[in-house]
PDB file of C-alpha atoms in Angstrom:
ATOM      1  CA  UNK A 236     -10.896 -27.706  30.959  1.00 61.00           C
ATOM      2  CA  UNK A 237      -9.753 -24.637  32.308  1.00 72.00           C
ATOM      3  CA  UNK A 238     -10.997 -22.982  35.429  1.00 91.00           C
ATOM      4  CA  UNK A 239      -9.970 -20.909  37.939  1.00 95.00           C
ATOM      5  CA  UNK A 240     -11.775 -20.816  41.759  1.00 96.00           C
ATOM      6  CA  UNK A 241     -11.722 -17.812  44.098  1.00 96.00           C
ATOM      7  CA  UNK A 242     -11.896 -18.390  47.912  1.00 97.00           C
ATOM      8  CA  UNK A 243     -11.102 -16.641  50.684  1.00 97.00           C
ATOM      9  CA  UNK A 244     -13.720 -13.839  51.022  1.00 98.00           C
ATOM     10  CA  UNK A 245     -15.754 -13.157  54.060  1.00 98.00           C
ATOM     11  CA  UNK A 246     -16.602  -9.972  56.697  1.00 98.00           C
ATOM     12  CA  UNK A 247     -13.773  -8.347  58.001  1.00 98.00           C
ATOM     13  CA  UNK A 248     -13.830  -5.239  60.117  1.00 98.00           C
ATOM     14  CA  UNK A 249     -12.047  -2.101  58.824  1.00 98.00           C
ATOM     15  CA  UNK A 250      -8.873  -2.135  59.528  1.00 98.00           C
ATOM     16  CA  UNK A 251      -8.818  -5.940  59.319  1.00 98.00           C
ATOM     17  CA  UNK A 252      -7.160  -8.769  56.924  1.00 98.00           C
ATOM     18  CA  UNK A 253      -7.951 -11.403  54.187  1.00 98.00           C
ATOM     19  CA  UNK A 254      -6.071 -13.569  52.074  1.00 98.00           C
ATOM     20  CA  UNK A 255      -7.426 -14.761  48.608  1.00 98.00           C
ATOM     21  CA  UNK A 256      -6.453 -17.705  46.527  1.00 98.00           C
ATOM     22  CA  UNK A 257      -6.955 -17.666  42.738  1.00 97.00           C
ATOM     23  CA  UNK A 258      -6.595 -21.545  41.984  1.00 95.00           C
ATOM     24  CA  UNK A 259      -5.999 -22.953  38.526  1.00 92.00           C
ATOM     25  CA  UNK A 260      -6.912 -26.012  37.150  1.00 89.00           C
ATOM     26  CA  UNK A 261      -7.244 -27.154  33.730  1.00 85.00           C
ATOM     27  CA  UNK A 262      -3.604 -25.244  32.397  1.00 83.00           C
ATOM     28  CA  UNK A 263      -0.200 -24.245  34.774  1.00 85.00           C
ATOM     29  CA  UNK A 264      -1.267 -20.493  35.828  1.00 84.00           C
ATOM     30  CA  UNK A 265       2.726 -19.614  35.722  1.00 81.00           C
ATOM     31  CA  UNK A 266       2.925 -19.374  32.491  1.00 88.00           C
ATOM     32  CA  UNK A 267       0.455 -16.883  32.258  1.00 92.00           C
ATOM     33  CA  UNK A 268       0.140 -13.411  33.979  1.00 95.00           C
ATOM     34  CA  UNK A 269      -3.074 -13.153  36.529  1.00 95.00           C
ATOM     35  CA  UNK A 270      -4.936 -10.264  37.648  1.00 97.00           C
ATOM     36  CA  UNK A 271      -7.377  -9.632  40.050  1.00 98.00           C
ATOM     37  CA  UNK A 272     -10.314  -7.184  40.003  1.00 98.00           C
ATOM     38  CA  UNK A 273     -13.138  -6.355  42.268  1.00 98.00           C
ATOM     39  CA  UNK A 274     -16.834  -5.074  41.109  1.00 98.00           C
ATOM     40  CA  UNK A 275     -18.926  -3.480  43.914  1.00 97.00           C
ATOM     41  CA  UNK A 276     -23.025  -3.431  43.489  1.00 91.00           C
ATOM     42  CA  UNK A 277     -23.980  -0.823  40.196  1.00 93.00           C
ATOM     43  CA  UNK A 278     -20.302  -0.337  39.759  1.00 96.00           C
ATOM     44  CA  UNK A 279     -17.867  -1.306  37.253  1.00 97.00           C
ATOM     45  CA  UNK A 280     -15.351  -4.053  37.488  1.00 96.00           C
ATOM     46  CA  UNK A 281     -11.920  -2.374  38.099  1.00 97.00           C
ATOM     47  CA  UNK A 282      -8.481  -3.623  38.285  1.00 97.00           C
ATOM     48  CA  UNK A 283      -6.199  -3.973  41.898  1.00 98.00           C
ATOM     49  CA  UNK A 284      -3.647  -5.821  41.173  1.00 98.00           C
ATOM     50  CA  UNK A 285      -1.337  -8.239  38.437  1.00 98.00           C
ATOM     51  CA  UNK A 286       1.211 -10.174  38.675  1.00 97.00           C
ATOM     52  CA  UNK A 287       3.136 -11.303  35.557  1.00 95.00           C
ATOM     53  CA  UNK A 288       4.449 -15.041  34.767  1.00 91.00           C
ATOM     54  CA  UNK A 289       7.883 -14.124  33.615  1.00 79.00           C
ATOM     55  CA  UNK A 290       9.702 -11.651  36.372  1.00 81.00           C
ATOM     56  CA  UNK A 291       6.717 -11.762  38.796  1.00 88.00           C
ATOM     57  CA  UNK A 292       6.123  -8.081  37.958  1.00 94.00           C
ATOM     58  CA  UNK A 293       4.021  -6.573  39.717  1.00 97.00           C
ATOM     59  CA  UNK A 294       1.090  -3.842  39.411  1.00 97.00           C
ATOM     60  CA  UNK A 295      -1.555  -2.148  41.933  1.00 98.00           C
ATOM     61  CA  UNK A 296      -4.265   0.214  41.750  1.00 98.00           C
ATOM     62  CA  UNK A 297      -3.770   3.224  43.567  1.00 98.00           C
ATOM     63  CA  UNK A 298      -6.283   2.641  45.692  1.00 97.00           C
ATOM     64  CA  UNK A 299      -4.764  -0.463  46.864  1.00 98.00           C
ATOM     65  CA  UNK A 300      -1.036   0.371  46.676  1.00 98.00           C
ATOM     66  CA  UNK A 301       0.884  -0.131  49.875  1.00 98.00           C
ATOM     67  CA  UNK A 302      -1.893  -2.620  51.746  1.00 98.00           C
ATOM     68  CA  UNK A 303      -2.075  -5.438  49.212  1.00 98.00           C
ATOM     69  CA  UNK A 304       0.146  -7.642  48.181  1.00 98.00           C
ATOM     70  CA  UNK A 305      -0.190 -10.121  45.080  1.00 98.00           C
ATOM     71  CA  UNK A 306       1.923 -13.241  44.592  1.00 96.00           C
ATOM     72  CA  UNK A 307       2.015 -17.151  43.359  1.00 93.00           C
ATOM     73  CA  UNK A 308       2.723 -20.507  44.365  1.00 92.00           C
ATOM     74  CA  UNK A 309       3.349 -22.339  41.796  1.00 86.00           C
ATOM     75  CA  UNK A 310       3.743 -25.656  43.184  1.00 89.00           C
ATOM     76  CA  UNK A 311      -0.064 -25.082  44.700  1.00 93.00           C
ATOM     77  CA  UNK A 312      -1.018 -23.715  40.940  1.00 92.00           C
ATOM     78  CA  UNK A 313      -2.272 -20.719  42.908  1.00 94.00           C
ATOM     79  CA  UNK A 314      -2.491 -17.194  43.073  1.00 96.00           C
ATOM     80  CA  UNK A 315      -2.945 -14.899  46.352  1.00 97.00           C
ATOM     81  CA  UNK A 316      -3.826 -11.605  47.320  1.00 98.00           C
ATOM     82  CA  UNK A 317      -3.077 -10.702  50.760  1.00 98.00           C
ATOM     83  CA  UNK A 318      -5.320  -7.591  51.413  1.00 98.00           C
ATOM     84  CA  UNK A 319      -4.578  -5.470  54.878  1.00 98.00           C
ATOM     85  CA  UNK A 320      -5.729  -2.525  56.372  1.00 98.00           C
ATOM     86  CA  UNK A 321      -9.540  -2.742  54.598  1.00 98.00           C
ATOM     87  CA  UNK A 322     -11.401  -0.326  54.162  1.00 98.00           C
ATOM     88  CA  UNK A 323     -15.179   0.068  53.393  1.00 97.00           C
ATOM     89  CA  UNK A 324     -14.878   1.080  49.981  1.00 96.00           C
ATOM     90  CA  UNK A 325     -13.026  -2.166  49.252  1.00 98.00           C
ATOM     91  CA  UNK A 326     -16.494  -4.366  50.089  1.00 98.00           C
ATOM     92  CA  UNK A 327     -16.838  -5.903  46.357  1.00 98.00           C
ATOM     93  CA  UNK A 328     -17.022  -9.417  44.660  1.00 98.00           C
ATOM     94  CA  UNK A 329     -13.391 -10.154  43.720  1.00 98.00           C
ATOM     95  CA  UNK A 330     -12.267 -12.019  41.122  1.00 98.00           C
ATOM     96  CA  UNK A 331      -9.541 -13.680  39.245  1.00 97.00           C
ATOM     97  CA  UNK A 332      -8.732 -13.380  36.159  1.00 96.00           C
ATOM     98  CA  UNK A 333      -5.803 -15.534  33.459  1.00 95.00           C
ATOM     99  CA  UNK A 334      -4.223 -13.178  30.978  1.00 94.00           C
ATOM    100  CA  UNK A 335      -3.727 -13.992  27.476  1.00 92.00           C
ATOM    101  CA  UNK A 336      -0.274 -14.516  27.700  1.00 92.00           C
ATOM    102  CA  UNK A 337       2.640 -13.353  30.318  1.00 93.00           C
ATOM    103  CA  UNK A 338       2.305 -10.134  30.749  1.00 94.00           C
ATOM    104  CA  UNK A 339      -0.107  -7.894  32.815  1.00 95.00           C
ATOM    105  CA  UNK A 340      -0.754  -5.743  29.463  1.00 94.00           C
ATOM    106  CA  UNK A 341      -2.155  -8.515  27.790  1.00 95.00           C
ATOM    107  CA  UNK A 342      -6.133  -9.657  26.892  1.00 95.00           C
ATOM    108  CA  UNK A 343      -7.915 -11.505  29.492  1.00 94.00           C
ATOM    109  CA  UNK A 344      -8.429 -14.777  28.944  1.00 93.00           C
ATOM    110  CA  UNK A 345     -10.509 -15.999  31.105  1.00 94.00           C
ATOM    111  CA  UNK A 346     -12.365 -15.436  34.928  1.00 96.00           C
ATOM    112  CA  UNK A 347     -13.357 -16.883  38.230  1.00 96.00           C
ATOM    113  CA  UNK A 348     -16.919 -16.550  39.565  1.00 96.00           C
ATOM    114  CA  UNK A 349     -15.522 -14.314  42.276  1.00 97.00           C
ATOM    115  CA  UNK A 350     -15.444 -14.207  46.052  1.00 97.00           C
ATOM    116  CA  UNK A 351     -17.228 -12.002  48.366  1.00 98.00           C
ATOM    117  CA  UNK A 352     -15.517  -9.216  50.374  1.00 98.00           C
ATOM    118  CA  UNK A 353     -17.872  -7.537  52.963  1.00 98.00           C
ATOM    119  CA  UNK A 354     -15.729  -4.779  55.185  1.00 98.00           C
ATOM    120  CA  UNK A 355     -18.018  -3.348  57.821  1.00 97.00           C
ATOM    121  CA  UNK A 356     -17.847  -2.481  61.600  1.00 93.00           C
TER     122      UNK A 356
END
């Protein structure tokens, strides 16, 4: 099978940290690019960040740009995203997501059920 398991949400304070993990199971994750995106309640699922299996390219939205980071362990078949300096407007479900193939341009392939991010004083 294939899966892939977010953890790492929770309530943070603004200004605060979290770390996600994207794990894989079921296929090796580095041979495929991985994204992750965040939906907040009657909005649409957006994009923050992707980092590619080849070159470990990476990509953020500009709302994210310069506070979170996106990288992989391999060994671990995992993928992080190391979010600082939260603000409200990044309270959403997050959520992992395998690309077709290597590259960030590619079709997703498949999701994770998404972890809770709650950033509120």
């Amino acid at each position: 099978q294939l899966q892939l398991v977010e953890s790492g949400g929770g309530l943070v304070q603004p200004g605060g940290s979290l770390r996600l993990s994207c794990a894989a199971s079921g296929f090796t994750l580095d041979y495929y690019a991985i994204g992750w995106f965040r939906q907040a309640p009657g909005k649409e699922r957006e994009g923050v960040s992707c980092i590619s299996s080849s070159d470990g390219t990476t990509v953020y939205a500009d709302s994210v740009k310069g506070r979170f980071t996106i990288s992989r362990d391999n060994a671990k078949n995992t993928v992080y995203l190391e979010m600082n300096s939260l603000k409200p407007e990044d309270t959403a479900i997050y959520y992992c997501a395998a690309l077709e193939g290597g590259y960030c341009s590619d079709n997703i392939g498949s999701w994770g059920q998404g972890t809770q991010v709650t950033v509120s004083s």
